[in-house]
PDB file of C-alpha atoms in Angstrom:
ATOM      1  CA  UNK A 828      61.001  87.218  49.684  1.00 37.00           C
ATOM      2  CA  UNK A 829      62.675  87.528  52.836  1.00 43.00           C
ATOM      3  CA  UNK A 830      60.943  90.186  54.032  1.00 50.00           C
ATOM      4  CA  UNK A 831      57.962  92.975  53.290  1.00 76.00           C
ATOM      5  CA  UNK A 832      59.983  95.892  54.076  1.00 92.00           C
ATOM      6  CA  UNK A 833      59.978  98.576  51.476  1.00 97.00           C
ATOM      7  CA  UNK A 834      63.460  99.601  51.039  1.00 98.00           C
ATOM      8  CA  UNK A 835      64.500 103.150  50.191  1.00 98.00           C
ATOM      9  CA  UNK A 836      68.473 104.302  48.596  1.00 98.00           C
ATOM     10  CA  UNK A 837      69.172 108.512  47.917  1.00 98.00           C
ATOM     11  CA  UNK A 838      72.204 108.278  45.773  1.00 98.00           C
ATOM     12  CA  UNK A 839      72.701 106.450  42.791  1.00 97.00           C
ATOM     13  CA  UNK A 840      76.372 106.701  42.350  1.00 94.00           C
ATOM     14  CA  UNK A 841      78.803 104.428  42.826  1.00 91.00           C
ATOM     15  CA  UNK A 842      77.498 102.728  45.999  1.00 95.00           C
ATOM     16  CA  UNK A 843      73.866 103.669  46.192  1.00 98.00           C
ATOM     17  CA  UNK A 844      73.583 102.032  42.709  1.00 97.00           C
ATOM     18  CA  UNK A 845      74.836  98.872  43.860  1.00 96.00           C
ATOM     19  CA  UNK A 846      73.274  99.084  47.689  1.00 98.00           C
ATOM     20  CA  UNK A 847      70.101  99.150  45.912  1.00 98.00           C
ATOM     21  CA  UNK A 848      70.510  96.196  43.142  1.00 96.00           C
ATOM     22  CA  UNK A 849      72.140  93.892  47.122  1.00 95.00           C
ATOM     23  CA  UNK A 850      68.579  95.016  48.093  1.00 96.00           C
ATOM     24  CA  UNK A 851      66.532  94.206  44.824  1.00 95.00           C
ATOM     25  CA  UNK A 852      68.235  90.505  44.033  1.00 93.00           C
ATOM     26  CA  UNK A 853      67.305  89.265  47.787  1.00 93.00           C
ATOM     27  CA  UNK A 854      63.323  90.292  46.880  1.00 92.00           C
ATOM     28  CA  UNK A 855      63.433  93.770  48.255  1.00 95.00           C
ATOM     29  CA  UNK A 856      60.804  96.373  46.826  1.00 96.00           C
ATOM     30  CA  UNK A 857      63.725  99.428  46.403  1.00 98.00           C
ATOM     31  CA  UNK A 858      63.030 103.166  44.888  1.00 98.00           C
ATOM     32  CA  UNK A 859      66.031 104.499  43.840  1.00 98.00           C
ATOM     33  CA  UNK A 860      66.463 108.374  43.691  1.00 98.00           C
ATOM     34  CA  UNK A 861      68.890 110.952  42.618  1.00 98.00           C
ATOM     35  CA  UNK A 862      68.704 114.435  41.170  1.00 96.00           C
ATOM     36  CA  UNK A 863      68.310 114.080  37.318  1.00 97.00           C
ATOM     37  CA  UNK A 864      66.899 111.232  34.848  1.00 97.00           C
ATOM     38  CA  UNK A 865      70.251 111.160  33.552  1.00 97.00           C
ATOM     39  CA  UNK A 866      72.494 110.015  36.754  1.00 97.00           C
ATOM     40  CA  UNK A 867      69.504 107.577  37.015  1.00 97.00           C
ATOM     41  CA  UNK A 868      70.008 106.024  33.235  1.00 97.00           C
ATOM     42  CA  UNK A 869      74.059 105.814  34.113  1.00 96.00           C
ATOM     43  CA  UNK A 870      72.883 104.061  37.398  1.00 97.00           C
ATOM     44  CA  UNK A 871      70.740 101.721  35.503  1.00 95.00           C
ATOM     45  CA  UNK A 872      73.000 101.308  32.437  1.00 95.00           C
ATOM     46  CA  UNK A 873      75.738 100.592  35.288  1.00 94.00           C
ATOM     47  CA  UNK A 874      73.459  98.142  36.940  1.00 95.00           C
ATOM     48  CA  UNK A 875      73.092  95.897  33.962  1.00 92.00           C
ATOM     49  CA  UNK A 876      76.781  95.640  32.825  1.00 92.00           C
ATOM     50  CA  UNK A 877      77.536  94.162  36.398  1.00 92.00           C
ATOM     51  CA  UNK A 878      74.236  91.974  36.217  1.00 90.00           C
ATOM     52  CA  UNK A 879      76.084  90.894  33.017  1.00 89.00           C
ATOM     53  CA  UNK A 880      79.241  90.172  34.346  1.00 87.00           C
ATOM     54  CA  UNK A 881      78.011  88.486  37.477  1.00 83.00           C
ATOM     55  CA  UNK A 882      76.029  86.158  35.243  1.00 78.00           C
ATOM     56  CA  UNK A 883      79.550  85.359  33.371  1.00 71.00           C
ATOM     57  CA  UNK A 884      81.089  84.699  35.944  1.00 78.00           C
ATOM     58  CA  UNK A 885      77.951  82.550  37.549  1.00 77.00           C
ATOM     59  CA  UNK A 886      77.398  84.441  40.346  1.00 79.00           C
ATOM     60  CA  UNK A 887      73.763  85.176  39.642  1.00 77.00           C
ATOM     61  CA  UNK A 888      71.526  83.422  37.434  1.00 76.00           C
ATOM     62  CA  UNK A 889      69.760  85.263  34.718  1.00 74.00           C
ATOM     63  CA  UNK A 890      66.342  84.029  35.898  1.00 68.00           C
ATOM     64  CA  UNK A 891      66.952  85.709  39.151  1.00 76.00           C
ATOM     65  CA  UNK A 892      68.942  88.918  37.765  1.00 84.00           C
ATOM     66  CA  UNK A 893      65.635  90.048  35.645  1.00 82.00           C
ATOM     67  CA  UNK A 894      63.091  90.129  39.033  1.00 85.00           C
ATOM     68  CA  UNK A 895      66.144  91.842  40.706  1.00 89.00           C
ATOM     69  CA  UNK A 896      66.315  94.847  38.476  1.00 92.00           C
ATOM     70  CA  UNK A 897      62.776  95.240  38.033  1.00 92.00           C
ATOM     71  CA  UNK A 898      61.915  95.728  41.487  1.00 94.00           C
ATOM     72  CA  UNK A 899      64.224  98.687  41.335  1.00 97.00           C
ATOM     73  CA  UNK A 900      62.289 101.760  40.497  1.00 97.00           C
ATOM     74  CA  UNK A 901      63.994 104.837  39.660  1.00 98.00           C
ATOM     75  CA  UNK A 902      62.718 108.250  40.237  1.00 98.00           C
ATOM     76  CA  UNK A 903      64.126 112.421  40.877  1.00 98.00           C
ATOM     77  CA  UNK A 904      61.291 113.155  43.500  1.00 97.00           C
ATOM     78  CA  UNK A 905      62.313 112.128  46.969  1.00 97.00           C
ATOM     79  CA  UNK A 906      58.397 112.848  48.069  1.00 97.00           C
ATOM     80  CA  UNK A 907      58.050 109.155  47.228  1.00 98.00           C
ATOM     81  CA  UNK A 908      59.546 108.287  50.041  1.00 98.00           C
ATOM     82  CA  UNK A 909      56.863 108.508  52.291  1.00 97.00           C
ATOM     83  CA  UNK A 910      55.572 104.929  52.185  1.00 97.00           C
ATOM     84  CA  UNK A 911      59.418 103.241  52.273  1.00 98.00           C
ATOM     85  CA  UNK A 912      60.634 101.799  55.267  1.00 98.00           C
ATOM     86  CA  UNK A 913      64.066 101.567  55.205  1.00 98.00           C
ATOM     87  CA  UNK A 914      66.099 104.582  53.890  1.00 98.00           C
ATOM     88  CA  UNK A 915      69.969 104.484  52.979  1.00 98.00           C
ATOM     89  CA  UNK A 916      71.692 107.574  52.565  1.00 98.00           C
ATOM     90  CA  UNK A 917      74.610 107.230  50.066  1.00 98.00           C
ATOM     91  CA  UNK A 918      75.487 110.997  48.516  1.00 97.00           C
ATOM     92  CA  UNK A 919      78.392 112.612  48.663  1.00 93.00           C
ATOM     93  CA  UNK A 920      80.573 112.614  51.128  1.00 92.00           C
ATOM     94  CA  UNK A 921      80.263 115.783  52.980  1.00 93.00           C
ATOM     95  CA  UNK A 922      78.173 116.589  56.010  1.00 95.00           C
ATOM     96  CA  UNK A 923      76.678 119.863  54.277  1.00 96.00           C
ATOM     97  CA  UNK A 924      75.491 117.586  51.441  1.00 97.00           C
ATOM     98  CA  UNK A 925      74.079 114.773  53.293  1.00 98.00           C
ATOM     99  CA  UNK A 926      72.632 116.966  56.071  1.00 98.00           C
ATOM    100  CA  UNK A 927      70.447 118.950  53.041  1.00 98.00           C
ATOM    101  CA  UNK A 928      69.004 115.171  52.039  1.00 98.00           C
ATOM    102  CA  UNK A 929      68.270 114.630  55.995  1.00 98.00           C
ATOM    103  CA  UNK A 930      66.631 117.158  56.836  1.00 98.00           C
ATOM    104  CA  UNK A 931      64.483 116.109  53.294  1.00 98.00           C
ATOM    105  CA  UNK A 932      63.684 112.813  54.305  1.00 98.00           C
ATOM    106  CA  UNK A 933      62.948 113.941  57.937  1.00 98.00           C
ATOM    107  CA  UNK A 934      59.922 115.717  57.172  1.00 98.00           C
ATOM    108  CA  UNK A 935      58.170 112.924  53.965  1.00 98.00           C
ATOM    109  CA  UNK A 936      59.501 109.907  55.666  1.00 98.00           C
ATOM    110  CA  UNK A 937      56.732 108.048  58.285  1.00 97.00           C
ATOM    111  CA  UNK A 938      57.819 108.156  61.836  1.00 97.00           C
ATOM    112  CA  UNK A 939      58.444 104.701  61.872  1.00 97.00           C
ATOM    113  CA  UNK A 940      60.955 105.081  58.787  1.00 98.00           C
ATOM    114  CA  UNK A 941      64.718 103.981  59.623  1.00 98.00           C
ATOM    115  CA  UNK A 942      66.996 106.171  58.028  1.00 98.00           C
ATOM    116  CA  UNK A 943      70.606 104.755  57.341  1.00 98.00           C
ATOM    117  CA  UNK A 944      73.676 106.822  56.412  1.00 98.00           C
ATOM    118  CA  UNK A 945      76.228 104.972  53.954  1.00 98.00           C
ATOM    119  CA  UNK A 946      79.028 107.361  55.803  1.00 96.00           C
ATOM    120  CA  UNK A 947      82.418 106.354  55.910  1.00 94.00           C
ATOM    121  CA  UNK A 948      83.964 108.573  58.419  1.00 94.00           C
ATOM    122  CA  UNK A 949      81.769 110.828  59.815  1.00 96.00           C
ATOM    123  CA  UNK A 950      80.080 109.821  63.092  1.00 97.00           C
ATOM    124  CA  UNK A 951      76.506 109.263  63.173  1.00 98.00           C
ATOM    125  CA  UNK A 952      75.457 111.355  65.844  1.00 98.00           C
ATOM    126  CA  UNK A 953      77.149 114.397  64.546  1.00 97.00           C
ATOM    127  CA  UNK A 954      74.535 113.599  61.449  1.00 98.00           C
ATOM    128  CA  UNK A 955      71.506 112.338  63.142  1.00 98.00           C
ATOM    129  CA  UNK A 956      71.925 116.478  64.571  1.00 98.00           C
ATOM    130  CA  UNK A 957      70.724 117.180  60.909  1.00 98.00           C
ATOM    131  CA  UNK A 958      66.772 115.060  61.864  1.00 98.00           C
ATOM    132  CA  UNK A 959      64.215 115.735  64.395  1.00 98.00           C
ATOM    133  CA  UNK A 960      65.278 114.189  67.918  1.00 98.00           C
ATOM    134  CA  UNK A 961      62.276 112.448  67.623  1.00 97.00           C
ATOM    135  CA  UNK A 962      63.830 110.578  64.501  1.00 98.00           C
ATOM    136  CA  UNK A 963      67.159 109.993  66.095  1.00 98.00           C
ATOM    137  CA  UNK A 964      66.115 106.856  67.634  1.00 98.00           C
ATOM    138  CA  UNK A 965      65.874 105.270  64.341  1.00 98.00           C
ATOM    139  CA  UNK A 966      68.592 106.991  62.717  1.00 98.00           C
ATOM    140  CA  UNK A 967      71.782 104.640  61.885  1.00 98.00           C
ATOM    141  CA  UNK A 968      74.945 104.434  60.365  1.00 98.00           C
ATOM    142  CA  UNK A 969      75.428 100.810  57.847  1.00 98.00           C
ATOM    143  CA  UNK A 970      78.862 101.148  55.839  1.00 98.00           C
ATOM    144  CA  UNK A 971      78.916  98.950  52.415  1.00 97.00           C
ATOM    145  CA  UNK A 972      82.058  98.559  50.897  1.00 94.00           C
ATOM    146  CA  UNK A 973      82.817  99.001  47.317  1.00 88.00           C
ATOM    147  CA  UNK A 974      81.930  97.084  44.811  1.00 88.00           C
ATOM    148  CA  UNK A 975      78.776  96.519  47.139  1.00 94.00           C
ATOM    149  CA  UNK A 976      77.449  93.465  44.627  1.00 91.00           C
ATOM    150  CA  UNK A 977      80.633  91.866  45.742  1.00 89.00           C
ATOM    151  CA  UNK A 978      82.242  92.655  49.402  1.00 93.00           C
ATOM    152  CA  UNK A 979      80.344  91.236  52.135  1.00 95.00           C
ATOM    153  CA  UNK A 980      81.211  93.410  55.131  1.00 98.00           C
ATOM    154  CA  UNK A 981      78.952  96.623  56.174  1.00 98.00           C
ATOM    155  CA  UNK A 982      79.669  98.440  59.609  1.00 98.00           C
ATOM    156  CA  UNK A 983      77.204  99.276  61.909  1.00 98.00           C
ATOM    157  CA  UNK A 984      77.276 102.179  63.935  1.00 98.00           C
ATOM    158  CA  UNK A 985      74.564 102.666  66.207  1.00 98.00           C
ATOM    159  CA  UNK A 986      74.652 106.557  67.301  1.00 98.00           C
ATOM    160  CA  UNK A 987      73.937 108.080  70.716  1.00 97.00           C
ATOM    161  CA  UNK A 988      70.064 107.920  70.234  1.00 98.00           C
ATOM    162  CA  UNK A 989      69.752 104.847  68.359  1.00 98.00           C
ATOM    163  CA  UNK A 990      67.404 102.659  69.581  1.00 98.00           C
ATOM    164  CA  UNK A 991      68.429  98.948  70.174  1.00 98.00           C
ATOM    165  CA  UNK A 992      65.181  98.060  68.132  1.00 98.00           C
ATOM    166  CA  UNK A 993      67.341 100.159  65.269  1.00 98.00           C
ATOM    167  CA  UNK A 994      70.076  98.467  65.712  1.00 98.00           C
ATOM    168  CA  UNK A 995      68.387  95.069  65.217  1.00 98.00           C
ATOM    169  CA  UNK A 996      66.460  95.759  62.041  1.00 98.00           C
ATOM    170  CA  UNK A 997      69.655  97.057  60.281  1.00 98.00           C
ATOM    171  CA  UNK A 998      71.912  93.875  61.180  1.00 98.00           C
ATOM    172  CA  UNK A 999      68.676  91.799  60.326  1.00 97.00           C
ATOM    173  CA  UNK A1000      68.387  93.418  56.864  1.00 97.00           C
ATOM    174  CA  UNK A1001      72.465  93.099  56.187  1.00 98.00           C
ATOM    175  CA  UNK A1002      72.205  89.792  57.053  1.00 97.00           C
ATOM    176  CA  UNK A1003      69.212  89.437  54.657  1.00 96.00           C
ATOM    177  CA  UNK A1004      70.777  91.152  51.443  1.00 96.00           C
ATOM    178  CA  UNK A1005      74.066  88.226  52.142  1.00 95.00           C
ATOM    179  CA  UNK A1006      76.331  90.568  53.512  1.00 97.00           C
ATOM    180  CA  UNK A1007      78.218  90.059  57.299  1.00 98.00           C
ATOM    181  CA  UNK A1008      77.536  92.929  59.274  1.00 98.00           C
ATOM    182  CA  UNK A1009      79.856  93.807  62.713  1.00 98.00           C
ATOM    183  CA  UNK A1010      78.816  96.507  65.011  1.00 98.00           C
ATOM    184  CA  UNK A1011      81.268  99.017  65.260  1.00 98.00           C
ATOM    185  CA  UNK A1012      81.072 102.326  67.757  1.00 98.00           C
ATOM    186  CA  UNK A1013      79.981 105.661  66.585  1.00 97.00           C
ATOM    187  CA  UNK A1014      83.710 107.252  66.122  1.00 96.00           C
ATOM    188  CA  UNK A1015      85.212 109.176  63.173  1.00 95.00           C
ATOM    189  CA  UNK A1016      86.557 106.386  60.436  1.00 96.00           C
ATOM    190  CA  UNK A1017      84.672 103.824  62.528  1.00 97.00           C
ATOM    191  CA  UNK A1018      86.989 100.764  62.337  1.00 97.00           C
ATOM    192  CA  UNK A1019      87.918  99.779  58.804  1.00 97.00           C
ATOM    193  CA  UNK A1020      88.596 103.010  57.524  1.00 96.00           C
ATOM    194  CA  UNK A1021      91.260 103.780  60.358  1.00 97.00           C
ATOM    195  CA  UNK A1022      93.036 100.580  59.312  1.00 97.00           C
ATOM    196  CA  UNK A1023      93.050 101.060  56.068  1.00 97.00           C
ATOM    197  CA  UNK A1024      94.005 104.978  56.005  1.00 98.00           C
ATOM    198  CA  UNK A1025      97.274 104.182  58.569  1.00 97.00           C
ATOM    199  CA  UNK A1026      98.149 101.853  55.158  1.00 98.00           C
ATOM    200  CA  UNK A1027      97.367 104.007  52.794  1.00 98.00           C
ATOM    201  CA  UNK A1028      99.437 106.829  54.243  1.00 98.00           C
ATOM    202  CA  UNK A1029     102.656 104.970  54.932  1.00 98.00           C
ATOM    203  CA  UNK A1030     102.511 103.874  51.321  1.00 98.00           C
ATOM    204  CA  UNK A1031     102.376 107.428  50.327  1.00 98.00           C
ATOM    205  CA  UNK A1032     105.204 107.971  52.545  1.00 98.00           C
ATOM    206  CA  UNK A1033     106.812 104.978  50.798  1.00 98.00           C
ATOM    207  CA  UNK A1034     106.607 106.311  47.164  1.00 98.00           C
ATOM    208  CA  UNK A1035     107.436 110.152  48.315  1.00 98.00           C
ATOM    209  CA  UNK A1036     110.847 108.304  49.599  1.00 98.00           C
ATOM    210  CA  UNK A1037     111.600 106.444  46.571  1.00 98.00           C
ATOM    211  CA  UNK A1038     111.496 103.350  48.203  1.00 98.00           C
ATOM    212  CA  UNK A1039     109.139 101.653  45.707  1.00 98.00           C
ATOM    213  CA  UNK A1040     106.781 103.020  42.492  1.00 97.00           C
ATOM    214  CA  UNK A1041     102.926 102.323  43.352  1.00 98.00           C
ATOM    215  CA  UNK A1042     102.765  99.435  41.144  1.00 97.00           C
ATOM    216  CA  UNK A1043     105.440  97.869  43.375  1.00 98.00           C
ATOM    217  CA  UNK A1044     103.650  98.478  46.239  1.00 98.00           C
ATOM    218  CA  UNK A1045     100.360  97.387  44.767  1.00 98.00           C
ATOM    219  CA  UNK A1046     101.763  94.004  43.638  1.00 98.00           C
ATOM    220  CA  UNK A1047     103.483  93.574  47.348  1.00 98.00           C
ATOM    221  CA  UNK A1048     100.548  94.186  49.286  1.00 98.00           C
ATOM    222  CA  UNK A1049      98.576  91.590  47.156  1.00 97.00           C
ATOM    223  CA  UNK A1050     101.515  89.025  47.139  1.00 98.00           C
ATOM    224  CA  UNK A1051     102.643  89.296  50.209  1.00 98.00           C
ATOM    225  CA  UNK A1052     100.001  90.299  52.600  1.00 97.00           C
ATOM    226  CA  UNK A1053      97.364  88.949  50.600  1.00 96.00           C
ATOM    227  CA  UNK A1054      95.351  91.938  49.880  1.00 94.00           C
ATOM    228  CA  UNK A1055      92.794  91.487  46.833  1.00 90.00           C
ATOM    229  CA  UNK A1056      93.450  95.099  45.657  1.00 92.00           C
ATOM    230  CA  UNK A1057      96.823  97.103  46.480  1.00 96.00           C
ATOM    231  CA  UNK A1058      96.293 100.688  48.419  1.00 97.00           C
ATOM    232  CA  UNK A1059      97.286 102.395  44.955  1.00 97.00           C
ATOM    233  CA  UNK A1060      94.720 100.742  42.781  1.00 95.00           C
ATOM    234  CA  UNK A1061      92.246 100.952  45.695  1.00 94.00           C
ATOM    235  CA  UNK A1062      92.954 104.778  45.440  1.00 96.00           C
ATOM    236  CA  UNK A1063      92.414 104.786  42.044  1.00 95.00           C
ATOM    237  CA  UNK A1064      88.870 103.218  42.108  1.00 90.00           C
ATOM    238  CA  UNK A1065      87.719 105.161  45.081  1.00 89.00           C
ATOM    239  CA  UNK A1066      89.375 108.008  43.974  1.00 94.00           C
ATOM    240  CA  UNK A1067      92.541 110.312  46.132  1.00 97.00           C
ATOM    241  CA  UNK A1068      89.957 112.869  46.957  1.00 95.00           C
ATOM    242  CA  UNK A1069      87.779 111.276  49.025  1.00 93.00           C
ATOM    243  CA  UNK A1070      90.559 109.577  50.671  1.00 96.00           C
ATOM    244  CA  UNK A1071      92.099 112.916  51.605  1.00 97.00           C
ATOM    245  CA  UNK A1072      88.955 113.771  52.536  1.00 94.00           C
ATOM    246  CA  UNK A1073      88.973 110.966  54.990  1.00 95.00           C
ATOM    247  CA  UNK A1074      91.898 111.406  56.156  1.00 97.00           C
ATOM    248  CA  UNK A1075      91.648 115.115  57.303  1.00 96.00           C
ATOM    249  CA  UNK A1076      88.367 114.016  59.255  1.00 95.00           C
ATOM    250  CA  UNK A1077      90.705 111.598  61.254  1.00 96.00           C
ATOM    251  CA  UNK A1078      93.173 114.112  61.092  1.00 97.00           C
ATOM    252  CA  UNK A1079      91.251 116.228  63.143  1.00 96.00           C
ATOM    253  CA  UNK A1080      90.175 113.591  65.192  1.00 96.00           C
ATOM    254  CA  UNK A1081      93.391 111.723  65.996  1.00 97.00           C
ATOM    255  CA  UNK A1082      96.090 114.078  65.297  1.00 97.00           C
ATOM    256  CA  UNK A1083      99.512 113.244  64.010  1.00 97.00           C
ATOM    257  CA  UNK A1084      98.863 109.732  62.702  1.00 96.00           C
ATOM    258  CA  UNK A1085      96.144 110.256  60.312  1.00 98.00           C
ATOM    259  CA  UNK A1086      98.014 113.868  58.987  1.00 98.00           C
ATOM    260  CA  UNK A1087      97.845 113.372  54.645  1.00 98.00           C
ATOM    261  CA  UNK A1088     100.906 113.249  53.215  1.00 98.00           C
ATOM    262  CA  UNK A1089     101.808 116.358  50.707  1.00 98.00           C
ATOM    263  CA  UNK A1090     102.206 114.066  47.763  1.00 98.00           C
ATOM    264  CA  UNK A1091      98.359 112.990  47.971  1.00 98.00           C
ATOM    265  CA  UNK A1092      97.535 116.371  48.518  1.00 98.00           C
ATOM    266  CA  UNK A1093      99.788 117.724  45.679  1.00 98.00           C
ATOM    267  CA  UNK A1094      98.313 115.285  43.392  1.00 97.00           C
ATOM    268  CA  UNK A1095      93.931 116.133  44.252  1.00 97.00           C
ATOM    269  CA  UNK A1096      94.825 120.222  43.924  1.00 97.00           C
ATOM    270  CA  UNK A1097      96.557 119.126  40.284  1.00 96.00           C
ATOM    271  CA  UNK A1098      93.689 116.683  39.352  1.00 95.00           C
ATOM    272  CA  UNK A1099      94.965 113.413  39.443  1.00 96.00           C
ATOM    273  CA  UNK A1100      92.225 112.032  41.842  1.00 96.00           C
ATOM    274  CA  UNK A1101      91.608 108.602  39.816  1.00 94.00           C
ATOM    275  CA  UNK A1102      87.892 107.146  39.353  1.00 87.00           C
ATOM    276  CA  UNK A1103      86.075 106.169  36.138  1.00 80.00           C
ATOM    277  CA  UNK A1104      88.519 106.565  33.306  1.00 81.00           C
ATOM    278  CA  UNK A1105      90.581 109.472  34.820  1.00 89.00           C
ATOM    279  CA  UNK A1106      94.156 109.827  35.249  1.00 94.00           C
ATOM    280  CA  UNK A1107      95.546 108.832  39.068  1.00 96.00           C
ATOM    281  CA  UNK A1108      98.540 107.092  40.754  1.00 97.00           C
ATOM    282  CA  UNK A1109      98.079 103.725  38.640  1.00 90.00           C
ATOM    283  CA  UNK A1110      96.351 105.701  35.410  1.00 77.00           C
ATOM    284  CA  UNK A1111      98.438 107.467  33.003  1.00 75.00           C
ATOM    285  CA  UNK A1112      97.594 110.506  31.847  1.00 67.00           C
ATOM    286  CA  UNK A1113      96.201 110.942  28.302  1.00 63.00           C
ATOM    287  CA  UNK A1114      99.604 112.229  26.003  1.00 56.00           C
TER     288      UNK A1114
END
């Protein structure tokens, strides 16, 4: 085990689900929470179909994959988190929601505690507001990147109070769970996400023109540029709300180049968001 630290995840959705099994198959103690048993059977379920596939595919070995999930422990009663060390935040993403699961941990979690926001646009200081300022010095922002079991890079954003000591224990524990963390500054969309939204809009832009369908642009930006995943399909799996939702953050932040375009919008107020088995740009609906 690399280390003793007993590692906390709120969330077990899409990312917190996986944040916590990175966590668990490098030797981590992790207690996994969320509000009902049954998001934390879907977590679990989740968590052993991509244990499955990883063994497939030989990333893990089945040996290891067993310890892994058993060190995660599942429960709907954050007051456990007073002994853990190491919190990551990953709910939804909206400040109202998060800043309700802050102010939570604030008052069960020891002073020592680090708490870690999965956020991927809005700046950590505007959410470290939501703890004590006597927490805000270990209060941090770390990034993951979906699927989390596969993509190596987090982001860390230190925030205006974060101590250096902070800083240091979350790029020490990225490093530990195999990812490649790069410290970013505390600014809406941080780094990646500002990249990737200038994309994501000009392909909008390219599809409202009839220039090219999404699966053409999809199959360009993977052929030519060398992208695993096109910015369609990437939509898809992350679904067009939350990159709306992204995007108007910037928006506000940047102006002009970050405005949505009226298709995306158009398409989240009639439903066709993507995600798990739901119809988006690259999913059909059901006739």
């Amino acid at each position: 085990m690399a280390s003793q630290e007993k590692i906390g995840v709120v969330g077990a959705g899409l990312m917190g689900r996986e944040i916590a099994l990175v966590f668990a198959l490098a030797g981590y103690d992790v207690l996994l929470c969320d509000r009902t048993e049954e998001s934390l059977t879907q977590a679990k379920d989740r968590l052993d179909q991509i244990v499955e596939k990883g063994i497939a595919r030989g990333f893990y070995q089945a040996a290891d994959t067993v310890g892994a999930l058993n060190r995660i422990t599942t429960t709907t009663d954050l007051g456990r988190f007073k002994d853990r060390e190491f919190v990551t935040e990953a709910v939804f993403e909206r400040e109202d929601v998060k800043a309700e699961v802050f102010v939570r941990l604030d008052g069960i979690c020891a002073p020592a505690c680090v708490i870690a926001t999965n956020t991927s646009t809005i700046p950590i200081s505007v959410l470290a507001a939501h703890v004590s300022a006597a927490r805000r010095a270990n209060f941090i922002g770390t990034h993951y990147f979906s699927p989390v079991s596969r993509m190596r890079l987090v982001e860390v954003m230190p925030g205006f109070d974060t101590a250096p000591a902070t800083l240091e224990l979350a790029m020490r524990l990225c490093r530990a769970v195999g990812k490649t963390p790069i410290a970013i500054k505390d600014v809406p969309g941080f780094a990646v996400n500002r990249l990737l939204h200038v994309l994501m809009i000009e392909a909008v832009r390219l599809v409202e023109e009839g220039v090219a369908t999404p699966e053409d642009i999809d199959t360009a930006c993977k052929l030519g540029l060398g992208h695993p995943m096109g910015p369609f399909e990437l939509m898809d799996a992350t679904t067009s709300s939350l990159c709306l939702q992204a995007q108007e953050i910037m928006h506000e932040a940047y102006g002009e180049r970050f405005r949505p375009r009226p298709l995306l919008k158009q398409r989240v107020r009639a439903g066709l968001v993507g995600g798990r088995g739901k119809p988006g740009w690259r999913t059909p609906r059901p006739s």
